[in-house]
JSON list of C-alpha atoms in Angstrom, two decimals:
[
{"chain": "A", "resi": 7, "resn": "UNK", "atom": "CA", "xyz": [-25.05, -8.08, 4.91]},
{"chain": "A", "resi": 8, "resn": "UNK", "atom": "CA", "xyz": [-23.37, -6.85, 8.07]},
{"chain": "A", "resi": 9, "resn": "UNK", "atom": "CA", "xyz": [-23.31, -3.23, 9.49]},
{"chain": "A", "resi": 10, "resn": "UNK", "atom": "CA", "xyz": [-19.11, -2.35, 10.05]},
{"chain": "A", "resi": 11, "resn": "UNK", "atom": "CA", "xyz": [-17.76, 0.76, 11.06]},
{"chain": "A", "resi": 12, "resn": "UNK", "atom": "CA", "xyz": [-16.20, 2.81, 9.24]},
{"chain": "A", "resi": 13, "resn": "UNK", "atom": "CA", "xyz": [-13.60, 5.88, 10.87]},
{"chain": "A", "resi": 14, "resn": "UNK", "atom": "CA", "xyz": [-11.59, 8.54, 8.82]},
{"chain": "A", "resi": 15, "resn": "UNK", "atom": "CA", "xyz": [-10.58, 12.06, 8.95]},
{"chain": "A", "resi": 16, "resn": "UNK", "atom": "CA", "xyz": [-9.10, 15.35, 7.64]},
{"chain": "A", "resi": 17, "resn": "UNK", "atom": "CA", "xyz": [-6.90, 18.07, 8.72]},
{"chain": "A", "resi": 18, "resn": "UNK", "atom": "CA", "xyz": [-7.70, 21.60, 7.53]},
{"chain": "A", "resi": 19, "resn": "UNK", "atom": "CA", "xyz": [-5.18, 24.50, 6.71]},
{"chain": "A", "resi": 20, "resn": "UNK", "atom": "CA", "xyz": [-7.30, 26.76, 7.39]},
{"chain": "A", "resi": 21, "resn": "UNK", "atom": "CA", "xyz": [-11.33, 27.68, 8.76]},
{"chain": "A", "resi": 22, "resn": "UNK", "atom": "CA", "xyz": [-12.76, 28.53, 5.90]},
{"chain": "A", "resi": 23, "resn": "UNK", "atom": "CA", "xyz": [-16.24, 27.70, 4.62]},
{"chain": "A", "resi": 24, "resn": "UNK", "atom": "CA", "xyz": [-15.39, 26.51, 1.25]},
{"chain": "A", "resi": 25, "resn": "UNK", "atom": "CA", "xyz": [-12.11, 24.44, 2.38]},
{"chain": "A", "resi": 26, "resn": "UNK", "atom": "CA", "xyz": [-14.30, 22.89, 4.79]},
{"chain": "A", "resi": 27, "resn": "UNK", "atom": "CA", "xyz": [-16.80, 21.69, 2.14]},
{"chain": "A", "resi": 28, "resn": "UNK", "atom": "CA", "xyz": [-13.88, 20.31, 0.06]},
{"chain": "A", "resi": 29, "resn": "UNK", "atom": "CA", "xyz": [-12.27, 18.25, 2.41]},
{"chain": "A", "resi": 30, "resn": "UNK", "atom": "CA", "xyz": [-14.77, 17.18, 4.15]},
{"chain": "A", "resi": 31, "resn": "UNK", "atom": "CA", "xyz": [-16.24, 16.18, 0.60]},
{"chain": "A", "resi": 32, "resn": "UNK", "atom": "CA", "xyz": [-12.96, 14.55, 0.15]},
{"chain": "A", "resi": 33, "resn": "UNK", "atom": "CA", "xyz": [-12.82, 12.40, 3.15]},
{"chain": "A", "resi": 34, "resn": "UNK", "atom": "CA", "xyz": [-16.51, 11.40, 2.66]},
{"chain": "A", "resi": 35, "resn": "UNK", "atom": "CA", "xyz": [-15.65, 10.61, -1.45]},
{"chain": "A", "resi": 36, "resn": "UNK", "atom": "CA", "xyz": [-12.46, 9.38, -0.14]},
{"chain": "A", "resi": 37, "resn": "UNK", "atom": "CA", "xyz": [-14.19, 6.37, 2.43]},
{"chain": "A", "resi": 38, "resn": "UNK", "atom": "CA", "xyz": [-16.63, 5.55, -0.21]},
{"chain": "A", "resi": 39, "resn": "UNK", "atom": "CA", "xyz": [-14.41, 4.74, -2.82]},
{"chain": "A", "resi": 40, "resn": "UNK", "atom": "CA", "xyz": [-12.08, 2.84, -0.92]},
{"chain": "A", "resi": 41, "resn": "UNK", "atom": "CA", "xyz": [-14.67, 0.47, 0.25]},
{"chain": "A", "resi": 42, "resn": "UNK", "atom": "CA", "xyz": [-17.23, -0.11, -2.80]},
{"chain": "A", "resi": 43, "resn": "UNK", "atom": "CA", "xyz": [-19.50, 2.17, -0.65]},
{"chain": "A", "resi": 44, "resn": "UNK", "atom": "CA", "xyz": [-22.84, 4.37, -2.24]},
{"chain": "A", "resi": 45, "resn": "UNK", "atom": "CA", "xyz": [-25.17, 6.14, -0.42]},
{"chain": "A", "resi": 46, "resn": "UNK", "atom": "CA", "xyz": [-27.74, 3.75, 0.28]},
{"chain": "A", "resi": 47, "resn": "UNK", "atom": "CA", "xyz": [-25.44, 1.66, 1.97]},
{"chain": "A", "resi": 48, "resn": "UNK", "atom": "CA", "xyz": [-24.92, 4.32, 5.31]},
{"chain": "A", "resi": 49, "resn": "UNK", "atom": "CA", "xyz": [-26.74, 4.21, 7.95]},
{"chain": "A", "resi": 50, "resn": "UNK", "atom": "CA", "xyz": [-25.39, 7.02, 9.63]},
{"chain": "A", "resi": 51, "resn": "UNK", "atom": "CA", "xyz": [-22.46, 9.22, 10.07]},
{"chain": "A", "resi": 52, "resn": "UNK", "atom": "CA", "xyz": [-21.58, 11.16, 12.98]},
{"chain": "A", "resi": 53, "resn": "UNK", "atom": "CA", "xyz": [-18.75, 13.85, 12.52]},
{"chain": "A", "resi": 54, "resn": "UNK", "atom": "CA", "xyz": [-16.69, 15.81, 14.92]},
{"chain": "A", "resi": 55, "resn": "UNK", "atom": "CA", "xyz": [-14.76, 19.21, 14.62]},
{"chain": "A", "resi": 56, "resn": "UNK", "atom": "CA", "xyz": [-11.92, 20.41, 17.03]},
{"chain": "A", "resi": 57, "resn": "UNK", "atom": "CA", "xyz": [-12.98, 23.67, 18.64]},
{"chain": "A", "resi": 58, "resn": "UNK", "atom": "CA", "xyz": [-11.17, 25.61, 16.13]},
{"chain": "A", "resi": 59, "resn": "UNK", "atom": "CA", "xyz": [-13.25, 24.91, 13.71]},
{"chain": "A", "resi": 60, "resn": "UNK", "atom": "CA", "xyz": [-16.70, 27.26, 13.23]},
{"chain": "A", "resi": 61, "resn": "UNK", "atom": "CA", "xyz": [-16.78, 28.14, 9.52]},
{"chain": "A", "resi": 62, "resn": "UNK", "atom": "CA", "xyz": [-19.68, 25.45, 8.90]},
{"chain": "A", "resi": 63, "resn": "UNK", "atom": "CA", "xyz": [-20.93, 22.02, 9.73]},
{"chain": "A", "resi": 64, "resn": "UNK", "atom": "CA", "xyz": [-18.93, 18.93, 8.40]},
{"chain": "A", "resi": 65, "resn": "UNK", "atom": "CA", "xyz": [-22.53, 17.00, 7.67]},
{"chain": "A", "resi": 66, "resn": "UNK", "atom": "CA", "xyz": [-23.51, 20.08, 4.96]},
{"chain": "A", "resi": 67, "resn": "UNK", "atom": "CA", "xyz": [-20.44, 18.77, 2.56]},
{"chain": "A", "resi": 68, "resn": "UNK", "atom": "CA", "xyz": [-22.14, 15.57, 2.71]},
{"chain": "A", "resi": 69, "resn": "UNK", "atom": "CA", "xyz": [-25.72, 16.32, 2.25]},
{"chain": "A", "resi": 70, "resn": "UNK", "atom": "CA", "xyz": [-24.34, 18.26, -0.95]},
{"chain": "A", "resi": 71, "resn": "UNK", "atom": "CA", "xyz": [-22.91, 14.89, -2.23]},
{"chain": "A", "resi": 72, "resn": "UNK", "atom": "CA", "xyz": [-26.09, 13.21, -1.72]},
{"chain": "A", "resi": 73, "resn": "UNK", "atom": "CA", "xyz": [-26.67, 12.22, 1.60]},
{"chain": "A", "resi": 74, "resn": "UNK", "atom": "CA", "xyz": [-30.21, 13.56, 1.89]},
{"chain": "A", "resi": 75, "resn": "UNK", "atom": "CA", "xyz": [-31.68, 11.24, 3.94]},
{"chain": "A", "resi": 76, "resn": "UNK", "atom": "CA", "xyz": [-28.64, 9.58, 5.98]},
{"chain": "A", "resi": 77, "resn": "UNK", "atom": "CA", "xyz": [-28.62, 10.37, 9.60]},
{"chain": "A", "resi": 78, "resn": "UNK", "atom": "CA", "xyz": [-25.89, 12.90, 10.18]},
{"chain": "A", "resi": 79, "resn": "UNK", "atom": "CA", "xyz": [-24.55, 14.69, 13.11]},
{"chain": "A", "resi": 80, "resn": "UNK", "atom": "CA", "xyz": [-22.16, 17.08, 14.38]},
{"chain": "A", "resi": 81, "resn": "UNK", "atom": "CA", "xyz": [-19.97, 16.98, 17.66]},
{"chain": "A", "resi": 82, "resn": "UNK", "atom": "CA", "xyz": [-17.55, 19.13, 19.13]},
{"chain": "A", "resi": 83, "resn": "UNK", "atom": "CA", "xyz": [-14.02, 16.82, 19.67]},
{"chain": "A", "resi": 84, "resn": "UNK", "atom": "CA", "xyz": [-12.54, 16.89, 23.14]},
{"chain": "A", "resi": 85, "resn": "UNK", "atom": "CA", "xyz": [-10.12, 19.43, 24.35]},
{"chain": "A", "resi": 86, "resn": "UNK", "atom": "CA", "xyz": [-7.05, 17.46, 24.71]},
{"chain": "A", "resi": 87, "resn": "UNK", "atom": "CA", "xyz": [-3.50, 19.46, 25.48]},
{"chain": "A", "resi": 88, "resn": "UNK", "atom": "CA", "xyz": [-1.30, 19.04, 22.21]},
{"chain": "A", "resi": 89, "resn": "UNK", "atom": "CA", "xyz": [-3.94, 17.21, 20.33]},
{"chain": "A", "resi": 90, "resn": "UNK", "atom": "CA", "xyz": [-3.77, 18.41, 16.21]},
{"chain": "A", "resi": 91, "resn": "UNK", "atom": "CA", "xyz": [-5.92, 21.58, 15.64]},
{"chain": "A", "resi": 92, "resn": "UNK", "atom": "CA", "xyz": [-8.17, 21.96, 12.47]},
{"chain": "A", "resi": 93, "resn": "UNK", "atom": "CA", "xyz": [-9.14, 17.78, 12.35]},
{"chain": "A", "resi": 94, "resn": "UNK", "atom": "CA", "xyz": [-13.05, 16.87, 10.91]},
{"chain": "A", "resi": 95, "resn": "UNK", "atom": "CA", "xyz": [-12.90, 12.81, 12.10]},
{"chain": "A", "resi": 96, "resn": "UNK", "atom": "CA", "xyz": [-16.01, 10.91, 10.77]},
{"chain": "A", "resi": 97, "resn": "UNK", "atom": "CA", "xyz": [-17.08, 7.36, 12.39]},
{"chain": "A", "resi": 98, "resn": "UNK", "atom": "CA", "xyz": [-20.29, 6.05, 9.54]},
{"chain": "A", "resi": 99, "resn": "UNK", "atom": "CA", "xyz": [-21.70, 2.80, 9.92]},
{"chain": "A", "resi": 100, "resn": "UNK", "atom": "CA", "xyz": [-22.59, 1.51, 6.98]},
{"chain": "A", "resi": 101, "resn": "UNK", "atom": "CA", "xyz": [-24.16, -1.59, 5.29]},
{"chain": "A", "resi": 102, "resn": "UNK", "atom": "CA", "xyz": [-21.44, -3.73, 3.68]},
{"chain": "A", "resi": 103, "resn": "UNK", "atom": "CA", "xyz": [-20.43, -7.53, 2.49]},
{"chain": "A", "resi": 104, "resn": "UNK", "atom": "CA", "xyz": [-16.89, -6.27, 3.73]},
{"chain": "A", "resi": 105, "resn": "UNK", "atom": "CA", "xyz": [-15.01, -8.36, 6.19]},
{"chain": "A", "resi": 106, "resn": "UNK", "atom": "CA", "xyz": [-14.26, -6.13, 9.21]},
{"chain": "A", "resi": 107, "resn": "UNK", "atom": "CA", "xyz": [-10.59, -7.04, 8.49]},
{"chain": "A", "resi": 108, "resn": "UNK", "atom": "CA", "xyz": [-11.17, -5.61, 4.63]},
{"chain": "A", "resi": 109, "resn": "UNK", "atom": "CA", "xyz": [-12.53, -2.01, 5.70]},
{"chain": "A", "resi": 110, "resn": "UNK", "atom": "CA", "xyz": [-10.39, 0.34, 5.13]},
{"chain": "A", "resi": 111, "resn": "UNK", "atom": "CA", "xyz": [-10.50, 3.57, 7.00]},
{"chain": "A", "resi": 112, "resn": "UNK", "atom": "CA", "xyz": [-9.12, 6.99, 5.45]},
{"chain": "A", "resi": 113, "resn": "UNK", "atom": "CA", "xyz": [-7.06, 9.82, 7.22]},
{"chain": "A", "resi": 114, "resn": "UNK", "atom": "CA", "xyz": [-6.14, 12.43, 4.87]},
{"chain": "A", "resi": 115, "resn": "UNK", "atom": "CA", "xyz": [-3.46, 15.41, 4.99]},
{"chain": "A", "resi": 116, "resn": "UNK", "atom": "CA", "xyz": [-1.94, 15.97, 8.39]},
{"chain": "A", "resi": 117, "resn": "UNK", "atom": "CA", "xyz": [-4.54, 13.62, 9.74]},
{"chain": "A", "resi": 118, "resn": "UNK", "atom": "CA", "xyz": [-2.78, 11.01, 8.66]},
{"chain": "A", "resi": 119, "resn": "UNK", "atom": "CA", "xyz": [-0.41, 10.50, 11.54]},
{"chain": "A", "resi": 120, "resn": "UNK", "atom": "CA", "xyz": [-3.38, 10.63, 13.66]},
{"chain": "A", "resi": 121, "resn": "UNK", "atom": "CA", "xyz": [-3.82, 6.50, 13.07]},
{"chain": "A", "resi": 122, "resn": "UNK", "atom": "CA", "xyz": [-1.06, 5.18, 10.82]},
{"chain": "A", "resi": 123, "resn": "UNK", "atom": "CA", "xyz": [-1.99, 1.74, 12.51]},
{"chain": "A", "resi": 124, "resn": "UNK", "atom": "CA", "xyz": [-6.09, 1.76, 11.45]},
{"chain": "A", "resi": 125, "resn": "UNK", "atom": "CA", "xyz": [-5.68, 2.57, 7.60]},
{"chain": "A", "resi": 126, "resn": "UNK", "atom": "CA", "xyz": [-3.85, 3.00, 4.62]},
{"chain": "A", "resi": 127, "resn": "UNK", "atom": "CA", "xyz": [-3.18, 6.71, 4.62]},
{"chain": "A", "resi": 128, "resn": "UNK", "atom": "CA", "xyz": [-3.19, 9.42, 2.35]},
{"chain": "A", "resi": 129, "resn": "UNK", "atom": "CA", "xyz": [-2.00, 12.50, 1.69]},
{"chain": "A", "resi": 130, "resn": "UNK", "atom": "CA", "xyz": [-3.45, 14.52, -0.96]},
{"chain": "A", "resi": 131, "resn": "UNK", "atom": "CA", "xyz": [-1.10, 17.56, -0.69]}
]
């Protein structure tokens, strides 16, 4: 079994408490079903939030879908002039029989012009 890398991420209308717990959900739901993945195959996830964004921690929508003991954390995403506001990106490294070629990585809603050449994208609106 090798460990891969796994990257996504999720644009928010707006910073709200509850919209972050559903997309963030989403994204997390989202990765796992497009690669086979369950819980006890993540090591860890690490999440980061664009400044904008204070209405709650990205790792609480995933400890509500199970990820009790996974290794999460929370970052603030760089500052960057014109970068997209409201973005949750996730990088999780998981435990998978998944050719590093065969991952596939998820960027939903506006985030998905953020890497049109890592993933399949979708849009969920």
């Amino acid at each position: 079994m090798a460990v891969r890398a796994v990257r996504g991420a999720t644009q928010l209308e707006t910073d709200t408490r509850e919209h972050m717990l559903e997309r963030v959900a989403e994204l997390v739901s989202d990765v796992m079903e497009a690669n086979g993945l369950v819980v006890d195959d993540f090591i860890s996830i690490m999440f980061t939030a664009t400044s904008d964004l204070h209405s709650e921690f990205p790792a609480y929508a995933a400890r509500q879908l199970g990820f009790s003991d996974v290794p999460l954390m929370c970052a603030r995403e760089l500052e960057i002039e014109g970068s997209m506001p409201r973005v949750v990106r996730l990088m999780a490294h998981v435990e998978t029989d998944l050719p590093r070629a065969e991952i596939t990585h998820a960027y939903l809603h506006g985030a998905a012009h953020l890497r049109r050449d890592l993933t399949r994208t979708t849009s969920h609106d």
